[in-house]
Amino acid sequence: MTELKTKLPTTSYTILGLLSFGEEMSGYDVRQWAQSMKFFYWSPAQSQVYSELRRLAEHDLVTMREVRQSGKPDKRLYQITDAGVTEFQRWWASDELDTTTVLKHSVVLKIFFGHMGTPEKLIELLEKFSAEQREHLSQLGVVQEYMENDEAMSYPALAAEWSYHYCKAELEMAQKLVTRLKQKL
Amino acid sequence: MTELKTKLPTTSYTILGLLSFGEEMSGYDVRQWAQSMKFFYWSPAQSQVYSELRRLAEHDLVTMREVRQSGKPDKRLYQITDAGVTEFQRWWASDELDTTTVLKHSVVLKIFFGHMGTPEKLIELLEKFSAEQREHLSQLGVVQEYMENDEAMSYPALAAEWSYHYCKAELEMAQKLVTRLKQKL
DNA sequence: ATGGGCATGTAACGAGTTACATGATTTT
DNA sequence: AAAATCATGTAACTCGTTACATGCCCAT
């Protein structure tokens, strides 16, 4: 029972939050879930998921039990504790990192420095970006379908909806800029 | 003249890009500029700006000269070199980190985990976020005004425009969600 | 037999932050 | 007298990534 004197990084809380839905999960499971959050929050590297889970266990915010599986390798299943729920709720309601969003938009970055390149290359970049956004939109469509009519998923569904609108806005901006750049050529 | 065997982080290129407009700048100046890019790219910590500049100088991508100032502390002015221009252009046209944008949207994160909090608190959070977006919009308005009619700033102006639309979209989504949450109460 | 999915972990490294330290000038 | 601005820098640290290592099952 190591006390929580040092506050945990957001990644820890993200993982703890995933466990807060009540399901017992392995590191592998957590990773899958975390990947579906990539639309509004980056997903941590695989190795970090495991180390964060170990840290959460050290602080007794989650429990771990090992499960032998015939054939497959052993599994470590994690479950949130009461202390974990309390700590997560505290974090959620706290002002920690309240509205501080981090955005590293490399496409806009390259637009900003467009004078060092060519409009043709910029168009190419924007088309590639647009294709990715379309792909994201279709993935988000699947996610939204999956969450529909599931009361327990209503908040995640809101997050997915936000992401959907965001992607659509990005796509529109990219396309509008392509049109404008082509006119200038 | 240390060879460029290890590729530089994006922060280095961002700073190099700032110098690519041709102006001789101090670390302090770079920091000011970098802060105005926060709308689409996070700004590095002050200490990092200085260390990155030193690294760029080591690689001969920029030159440094010291300037004594009466009263004020000494200044170190950096200027991009031909090698720096070439390297920046190479990076700009390369596929390195082409469309990999990083988004850590803590507001959407907290929406996702809304089941662990209250709608009231969520509304409060969204209102705070909205206020910040409005503030960003007004700041971006100033930036855009400053860039208007300056041919050299046409690309940065496009980036500012993108950011402006992004902020507006975010604000709209926040407000729409607030309305919906209030209806449910 | 080859590749993908399941499942976990370590070691080394680099990126980036925080906190501190200095110190003069100008503004309030 | 205090606070903000200009101006730079170091040390300690944490976060997070990359690359590597292991090994079985199942489908093609």
mmCIF file with all atom_site columns, C-alpha atoms in Angstrom, chain A residues 24-178:
data_model
loop_
_atom_site.group_PDB
_atom_site.id
_atom_site.type_symbol
_atom_site.label_atom_id
_atom_site.label_alt_id
_atom_site.label_comp_id
_atom_site.label_asym_id
_atom_site.label_entity_id
_atom_site.label_seq_id
_atom_site.pdbx_PDB_ins_code
_atom_site.Cartn_x
_atom_site.Cartn_y
_atom_site.Cartn_z
_atom_site.occupancy
_atom_site.B_iso_or_equiv
_atom_site.pdbx_formal_charge
_atom_site.auth_seq_id
_atom_site.auth_comp_id
_atom_site.auth_asym_id
_atom_site.auth_atom_id
_atom_site.pdbx_PDB_model_num
ATOM 1   C CA . GLU A 1 24  ? -11.441 -7.258  -15.467 1.00 0.00 ? 24  GLU A CA 1
ATOM 2   C CA . MET A 1 25  ? -8.837  -6.661  -18.140 1.00 0.00 ? 25  MET A CA 1
ATOM 3   C CA . SER A 1 26  ? -5.393  -7.792  -19.205 1.00 0.00 ? 26  SER A CA 1
ATOM 4   C CA . GLY A 1 27  ? -2.696  -5.429  -20.401 1.00 0.00 ? 27  GLY A CA 1
ATOM 5   C CA . TYR A 1 28  ? -3.476  -6.620  -23.868 1.00 0.00 ? 28  TYR A CA 1
ATOM 6   C CA . ASP A 1 29  ? -7.149  -5.742  -23.517 1.00 0.00 ? 29  ASP A CA 1
ATOM 7   C CA . VAL A 1 30  ? -6.298  -2.308  -22.164 1.00 0.00 ? 30  VAL A CA 1
ATOM 8   C CA . ARG A 1 31  ? -4.136  -1.705  -25.157 1.00 0.00 ? 31  ARG A CA 1
ATOM 9   C CA . GLN A 1 32  ? -6.942  -2.517  -27.578 1.00 0.00 ? 32  GLN A CA 1
ATOM 10  C CA . TRP A 1 33  ? -9.277  -0.147  -25.803 1.00 0.00 ? 33  TRP A CA 1
ATOM 11  C CA . ALA A 1 34  ? -6.692  2.585   -25.589 1.00 0.00 ? 34  ALA A CA 1
ATOM 12  C CA . GLN A 1 35  ? -6.198  2.340   -29.333 1.00 0.00 ? 35  GLN A CA 1
ATOM 13  C CA . SER A 1 36  ? -9.852  3.090   -29.955 1.00 0.00 ? 36  SER A CA 1
ATOM 14  C CA . MET A 1 37  ? -9.335  6.336   -28.032 1.00 0.00 ? 37  MET A CA 1
ATOM 15  C CA . LYS A 1 38  ? -6.609  7.508   -30.377 1.00 0.00 ? 38  LYS A CA 1
ATOM 16  C CA . PHE A 1 39  ? -9.059  9.813   -32.127 1.00 0.00 ? 39  PHE A CA 1
ATOM 17  C CA . PHE A 1 40  ? -9.049  12.255  -29.256 1.00 0.00 ? 40  PHE A CA 1
ATOM 18  C CA . TYR A 1 41  ? -6.214  11.006  -27.094 1.00 0.00 ? 41  TYR A CA 1
ATOM 19  C CA . TRP A 1 42  ? -2.974  9.439   -28.239 1.00 0.00 ? 42  TRP A CA 1
ATOM 20  C CA . SER A 1 43  ? -2.488  5.808   -27.347 1.00 0.00 ? 43  SER A CA 1
ATOM 21  C CA . PRO A 1 44  ? 0.566   4.918   -25.286 1.00 0.00 ? 44  PRO A CA 1
ATOM 22  C CA . ALA A 1 45  ? 3.162   2.418   -26.442 1.00 0.00 ? 45  ALA A CA 1
ATOM 23  C CA . GLN A 1 46  ? 2.511   -1.194  -25.601 1.00 0.00 ? 46  GLN A CA 1
ATOM 24  C CA . SER A 1 47  ? 5.355   -1.361  -23.100 1.00 0.00 ? 47  SER A CA 1
ATOM 25  C CA . GLN A 1 48  ? 3.995   1.625   -21.244 1.00 0.00 ? 48  GLN A CA 1
ATOM 26  C CA . VAL A 1 49  ? 0.591   0.058   -20.780 1.00 0.00 ? 49  VAL A CA 1
ATOM 27  C CA . TYR A 1 50  ? 2.193   -2.800  -18.897 1.00 0.00 ? 50  TYR A CA 1
ATOM 28  C CA . SER A 1 51  ? 4.412   -0.608  -16.763 1.00 0.00 ? 51  SER A CA 1
ATOM 29  C CA . GLU A 1 52  ? 1.537   1.704   -15.881 1.00 0.00 ? 52  GLU A CA 1
ATOM 30  C CA . LEU A 1 53  ? -0.587  -1.252  -14.828 1.00 0.00 ? 53  LEU A CA 1
ATOM 31  C CA . ARG A 1 54  ? 2.218   -2.420  -12.561 1.00 0.00 ? 54  ARG A CA 1
ATOM 32  C CA . ARG A 1 55  ? 2.422   1.034   -11.054 1.00 0.00 ? 55  ARG A CA 1
ATOM 33  C CA . LEU A 1 56  ? -1.326  1.202   -10.484 1.00 0.00 ? 56  LEU A CA 1
ATOM 34  C CA . ALA A 1 57  ? -1.109  -2.172  -8.731  1.00 0.00 ? 57  ALA A CA 1
ATOM 35  C CA . GLU A 1 58  ? 1.717   -0.895  -6.512  1.00 0.00 ? 58  GLU A CA 1
ATOM 36  C CA . HIS A 1 59  ? -0.535  1.913   -5.374  1.00 0.00 ? 59  HIS A CA 1
ATOM 37  C CA . ASP A 1 60  ? -3.386  -0.532  -4.772  1.00 0.00 ? 60  ASP A CA 1
ATOM 38  C CA . LEU A 1 61  ? -5.591  1.258   -7.235  1.00 0.00 ? 61  LEU A CA 1
ATOM 39  C CA . VAL A 1 62  ? -6.008  -2.032  -9.054  1.00 0.00 ? 62  VAL A CA 1
ATOM 40  C CA . THR A 1 63  ? -5.610  -5.689  -8.115  1.00 0.00 ? 63  THR A CA 1
ATOM 41  C CA . MET A 1 64  ? -3.843  -8.268  -10.217 1.00 0.00 ? 64  MET A CA 1
ATOM 42  C CA . ARG A 1 65  ? -4.374  -11.987 -10.506 1.00 0.00 ? 65  ARG A CA 1
ATOM 43  C CA . GLU A 1 66  ? -2.571  -14.424 -12.722 1.00 0.00 ? 66  GLU A CA 1
ATOM 44  C CA . VAL A 1 67  ? -4.471  -16.811 -14.882 1.00 0.00 ? 67  VAL A CA 1
ATOM 45  C CA . ARG A 1 68  ? -2.876  -19.894 -16.390 1.00 0.00 ? 68  ARG A CA 1
ATOM 46  C CA . GLN A 1 69  ? -4.080  -20.648 -19.853 1.00 0.00 ? 69  GLN A CA 1
ATOM 47  C CA . SER A 1 70  ? -3.494  -23.877 -21.662 1.00 0.00 ? 70  SER A CA 1
ATOM 48  C CA . GLY A 1 71  ? -1.763  -23.133 -24.897 1.00 0.00 ? 71  GLY A CA 1
ATOM 49  C CA . LYS A 1 72  ? -1.728  -19.355 -24.640 1.00 0.00 ? 72  LYS A CA 1
ATOM 50  C CA . PRO A 1 73  ? 0.748   -17.598 -22.356 1.00 0.00 ? 73  PRO A CA 1
ATOM 51  C CA . ASP A 1 74  ? -0.246  -16.678 -18.829 1.00 0.00 ? 74  ASP A CA 1
ATOM 52  C CA . LYS A 1 75  ? -2.525  -13.742 -18.423 1.00 0.00 ? 75  LYS A CA 1
ATOM 53  C CA . ARG A 1 76  ? -2.525  -11.028 -15.777 1.00 0.00 ? 76  ARG A CA 1
ATOM 54  C CA . LEU A 1 77  ? -5.972  -9.718  -15.128 1.00 0.00 ? 77  LEU A CA 1
ATOM 55  C CA . TYR A 1 78  ? -6.396  -6.344  -13.515 1.00 0.00 ? 78  TYR A CA 1
ATOM 56  C CA . GLN A 1 79  ? -9.425  -5.003  -11.721 1.00 0.00 ? 79  GLN A CA 1
ATOM 57  C CA . ILE A 1 80  ? -10.065 -1.595  -10.218 1.00 0.00 ? 80  ILE A CA 1
ATOM 58  C CA . THR A 1 81  ? -10.296 -1.336  -6.409  1.00 0.00 ? 81  THR A CA 1
ATOM 59  C CA . ASP A 1 82  ? -12.471 0.942   -4.283  1.00 0.00 ? 82  ASP A CA 1
ATOM 60  C CA . ALA A 1 83  ? -9.424  3.109   -3.696  1.00 0.00 ? 83  ALA A CA 1
ATOM 61  C CA . GLY A 1 84  ? -8.948  3.202   -7.440  1.00 0.00 ? 84  GLY A CA 1
ATOM 62  C CA . VAL A 1 85  ? -12.500 4.360   -8.038  1.00 0.00 ? 85  VAL A CA 1
ATOM 63  C CA . THR A 1 86  ? -12.143 7.056   -5.389  1.00 0.00 ? 86  THR A CA 1
ATOM 64  C CA . GLU A 1 87  ? -8.838  8.263   -6.795  1.00 0.00 ? 87  GLU A CA 1
ATOM 65  C CA . PHE A 1 88  ? -10.198 8.343   -10.334 1.00 0.00 ? 88  PHE A CA 1
ATOM 66  C CA . GLN A 1 89  ? -13.260 10.300  -9.283  1.00 0.00 ? 89  GLN A CA 1
ATOM 67  C CA . ARG A 1 90  ? -11.012 12.729  -7.429  1.00 0.00 ? 90  ARG A CA 1
ATOM 68  C CA . TRP A 1 91  ? -8.948  13.243  -10.576 1.00 0.00 ? 91  TRP A CA 1
ATOM 69  C CA . TRP A 1 92  ? -12.008 13.578  -12.785 1.00 0.00 ? 92  TRP A CA 1
ATOM 70  C CA . ALA A 1 93  ? -13.547 16.292  -10.634 1.00 0.00 ? 93  ALA A CA 1
ATOM 71  C CA . SER A 1 94  ? -10.243 18.060  -9.994  1.00 0.00 ? 94  SER A CA 1
ATOM 72  C CA . ASP A 1 95  ? -8.946  20.927  -12.057 1.00 0.00 ? 95  ASP A CA 1
ATOM 73  C CA . GLU A 1 96  ? -5.814  18.995  -12.920 1.00 0.00 ? 96  GLU A CA 1
ATOM 74  C CA . LEU A 1 97  ? -5.190  19.455  -16.645 1.00 0.00 ? 97  LEU A CA 1
ATOM 75  C CA . ASP A 1 98  ? -8.742  20.613  -16.943 1.00 0.00 ? 98  ASP A CA 1
ATOM 76  C CA . THR A 1 99  ? -8.826  22.156  -20.360 1.00 0.00 ? 99  THR A CA 1
ATOM 77  C CA . THR A 1 100 ? -5.179  21.886  -21.329 1.00 0.00 ? 100 THR A CA 1
ATOM 78  C CA . THR A 1 101 ? -5.322  20.077  -24.608 1.00 0.00 ? 101 THR A CA 1
ATOM 79  C CA . VAL A 1 102 ? -2.128  19.269  -26.427 1.00 0.00 ? 102 VAL A CA 1
ATOM 80  C CA . LEU A 1 103 ? -2.166  19.544  -30.171 1.00 0.00 ? 103 LEU A CA 1
ATOM 81  C CA . LYS A 1 104 ? 0.774   18.811  -32.430 1.00 0.00 ? 104 LYS A CA 1
ATOM 82  C CA . HIS A 1 105 ? -0.692  19.230  -35.848 1.00 0.00 ? 105 HIS A CA 1
ATOM 83  C CA . SER A 1 106 ? 2.157   18.505  -38.215 1.00 0.00 ? 106 SER A CA 1
ATOM 84  C CA . VAL A 1 107 ? 0.056   19.235  -41.284 1.00 0.00 ? 107 VAL A CA 1
ATOM 85  C CA . VAL A 1 108 ? -0.718  22.758  -40.127 1.00 0.00 ? 108 VAL A CA 1
ATOM 86  C CA . LEU A 1 109 ? 2.920   23.048  -39.086 1.00 0.00 ? 109 LEU A CA 1
ATOM 87  C CA . LYS A 1 110 ? 4.000   22.333  -42.640 1.00 0.00 ? 110 LYS A CA 1
ATOM 88  C CA . ILE A 1 111 ? 1.413   24.764  -43.966 1.00 0.00 ? 111 ILE A CA 1
ATOM 89  C CA . PHE A 1 112 ? 2.883   27.399  -41.662 1.00 0.00 ? 112 PHE A CA 1
ATOM 90  C CA . PHE A 1 113 ? 6.287   26.799  -43.202 1.00 0.00 ? 113 PHE A CA 1
ATOM 91  C CA . GLY A 1 114 ? 4.889   26.530  -46.722 1.00 0.00 ? 114 GLY A CA 1
ATOM 92  C CA . HIS A 1 115 ? 7.328   29.129  -48.054 1.00 0.00 ? 115 HIS A CA 1
ATOM 93  C CA . MET A 1 116 ? 10.054  26.499  -47.779 1.00 0.00 ? 116 MET A CA 1
ATOM 94  C CA . GLY A 1 117 ? 8.303   24.054  -50.065 1.00 0.00 ? 117 GLY A CA 1
ATOM 95  C CA . THR A 1 118 ? 6.112   23.917  -53.119 1.00 0.00 ? 118 THR A CA 1
ATOM 96  C CA . PRO A 1 119 ? 2.327   24.218  -53.469 1.00 0.00 ? 119 PRO A CA 1
ATOM 97  C CA . GLU A 1 120 ? 2.288   20.902  -55.362 1.00 0.00 ? 120 GLU A CA 1
ATOM 98  C CA . LYS A 1 121 ? 3.865   19.058  -52.461 1.00 0.00 ? 121 LYS A CA 1
ATOM 99  C CA . LEU A 1 122 ? 1.497   20.780  -50.067 1.00 0.00 ? 122 LEU A CA 1
ATOM 100 C CA . ILE A 1 123 ? -1.496  19.603  -52.081 1.00 0.00 ? 123 ILE A CA 1
ATOM 101 C CA . GLU A 1 124 ? -0.087  16.081  -52.053 1.00 0.00 ? 124 GLU A CA 1
ATOM 102 C CA . LEU A 1 125 ? 0.282   16.284  -48.292 1.00 0.00 ? 125 LEU A CA 1
ATOM 103 C CA . LEU A 1 126 ? -3.254  17.572  -47.843 1.00 0.00 ? 126 LEU A CA 1
ATOM 104 C CA . GLU A 1 127 ? -4.696  14.823  -50.026 1.00 0.00 ? 127 GLU A CA 1
ATOM 105 C CA . LYS A 1 128 ? -2.878  12.207  -47.991 1.00 0.00 ? 128 LYS A CA 1
ATOM 106 C CA . PHE A 1 129 ? -4.184  13.808  -44.826 1.00 0.00 ? 129 PHE A CA 1
ATOM 107 C CA . SER A 1 130 ? -7.715  13.862  -46.249 1.00 0.00 ? 130 SER A CA 1
ATOM 108 C CA . ALA A 1 131 ? -7.534  10.177  -47.049 1.00 0.00 ? 131 ALA A CA 1
ATOM 109 C CA . GLU A 1 132 ? -6.535  9.467   -43.467 1.00 0.00 ? 132 GLU A CA 1
ATOM 110 C CA . GLN A 1 133 ? -9.387  11.550  -42.123 1.00 0.00 ? 133 GLN A CA 1
ATOM 111 C CA . ARG A 1 134 ? -11.837 9.644   -44.306 1.00 0.00 ? 134 ARG A CA 1
ATOM 112 C CA . GLU A 1 135 ? -10.437 6.418   -42.929 1.00 0.00 ? 135 GLU A CA 1
ATOM 113 C CA . HIS A 1 136 ? -10.854 7.753   -39.387 1.00 0.00 ? 136 HIS A CA 1
ATOM 114 C CA . LEU A 1 137 ? -14.428 8.738   -40.126 1.00 0.00 ? 137 LEU A CA 1
ATOM 115 C CA . SER A 1 138 ? -15.302 5.259   -41.274 1.00 0.00 ? 138 SER A CA 1
ATOM 116 C CA . GLN A 1 139 ? -13.623 3.728   -38.218 1.00 0.00 ? 139 GLN A CA 1
ATOM 117 C CA . LEU A 1 140 ? -15.506 6.109   -35.966 1.00 0.00 ? 140 LEU A CA 1
ATOM 118 C CA . GLY A 1 141 ? -18.708 5.136   -37.703 1.00 0.00 ? 141 GLY A CA 1
ATOM 119 C CA . VAL A 1 142 ? -18.093 1.539   -36.697 1.00 0.00 ? 142 VAL A CA 1
ATOM 120 C CA . VAL A 1 143 ? -17.319 2.560   -33.125 1.00 0.00 ? 143 VAL A CA 1
ATOM 121 C CA . GLN A 1 144 ? -20.498 4.626   -32.920 1.00 0.00 ? 144 GLN A CA 1
ATOM 122 C CA . GLU A 1 145 ? -22.611 1.799   -34.263 1.00 0.00 ? 145 GLU A CA 1
ATOM 123 C CA . TYR A 1 146 ? -21.114 -0.489  -31.656 1.00 0.00 ? 146 TYR A CA 1
ATOM 124 C CA . MET A 1 147 ? -21.999 1.917   -28.859 1.00 0.00 ? 147 MET A CA 1
ATOM 125 C CA . GLU A 1 148 ? -25.519 2.734   -29.969 1.00 0.00 ? 148 GLU A CA 1
ATOM 126 C CA . ASN A 1 149 ? -28.284 1.690   -27.635 1.00 0.00 ? 149 ASN A CA 1
ATOM 127 C CA . ASP A 1 150 ? -25.817 0.709   -24.940 1.00 0.00 ? 150 ASP A CA 1
ATOM 128 C CA . GLU A 1 151 ? -26.641 2.854   -21.926 1.00 0.00 ? 151 GLU A CA 1
ATOM 129 C CA . ALA A 1 152 ? -23.269 2.118   -20.296 1.00 0.00 ? 152 ALA A CA 1
ATOM 130 C CA . MET A 1 153 ? -21.518 3.543   -23.357 1.00 0.00 ? 153 MET A CA 1
ATOM 131 C CA . SER A 1 154 ? -23.406 6.828   -23.574 1.00 0.00 ? 154 SER A CA 1
ATOM 132 C CA . TYR A 1 155 ? -20.476 8.983   -22.511 1.00 0.00 ? 155 TYR A CA 1
ATOM 133 C CA . PRO A 1 156 ? -17.951 7.225   -24.717 1.00 0.00 ? 156 PRO A CA 1
ATOM 134 C CA . ALA A 1 157 ? -20.502 7.673   -27.500 1.00 0.00 ? 157 ALA A CA 1
ATOM 135 C CA . LEU A 1 158 ? -20.457 11.416  -26.902 1.00 0.00 ? 158 LEU A CA 1
ATOM 136 C CA . ALA A 1 159 ? -16.671 11.389  -27.146 1.00 0.00 ? 159 ALA A CA 1
ATOM 137 C CA . ALA A 1 160 ? -16.899 9.452   -30.399 1.00 0.00 ? 160 ALA A CA 1
ATOM 138 C CA . GLU A 1 161 ? -19.408 11.927  -31.739 1.00 0.00 ? 161 GLU A CA 1
ATOM 139 C CA . TRP A 1 162 ? -17.115 14.822  -30.874 1.00 0.00 ? 162 TRP A CA 1
ATOM 140 C CA . SER A 1 163 ? -14.266 13.052  -32.651 1.00 0.00 ? 163 SER A CA 1
ATOM 141 C CA . TYR A 1 164 ? -16.470 12.453  -35.661 1.00 0.00 ? 164 TYR A CA 1
ATOM 142 C CA . HIS A 1 165 ? -17.308 16.120  -36.007 1.00 0.00 ? 165 HIS A CA 1
ATOM 143 C CA . TYR A 1 166 ? -13.692 17.030  -35.487 1.00 0.00 ? 166 TYR A CA 1
ATOM 144 C CA . CYS A 1 167 ? -12.551 14.711  -38.266 1.00 0.00 ? 167 CYS A CA 1
ATOM 145 C CA . LYS A 1 168 ? -15.189 16.047  -40.601 1.00 0.00 ? 168 LYS A CA 1
ATOM 146 C CA . ALA A 1 169 ? -14.150 19.628  -39.883 1.00 0.00 ? 169 ALA A CA 1
ATOM 147 C CA . GLU A 1 170 ? -10.516 18.758  -40.522 1.00 0.00 ? 170 GLU A CA 1
ATOM 148 C CA . LEU A 1 171 ? -11.393 17.072  -43.773 1.00 0.00 ? 171 LEU A CA 1
ATOM 149 C CA . GLU A 1 172 ? -13.390 20.076  -44.944 1.00 0.00 ? 172 GLU A CA 1
ATOM 150 C CA . MET A 1 173 ? -10.582 22.470  -44.118 1.00 0.00 ? 173 MET A CA 1
ATOM 151 C CA . ALA A 1 174 ? -8.060  20.334  -45.960 1.00 0.00 ? 174 ALA A CA 1
ATOM 152 C CA . GLN A 1 175 ? -10.275 20.114  -49.036 1.00 0.00 ? 175 GLN A CA 1
ATOM 153 C CA . LYS A 1 176 ? -11.030 23.812  -49.033 1.00 0.00 ? 176 LYS A CA 1
ATOM 154 C CA . LEU A 1 177 ? -7.329  24.590  -48.900 1.00 0.00 ? 177 LEU A CA 1
ATOM 155 C CA . VAL A 1 178 ? -6.570  22.181  -51.734 1.00 0.00 ? 178 VAL A CA 1
#
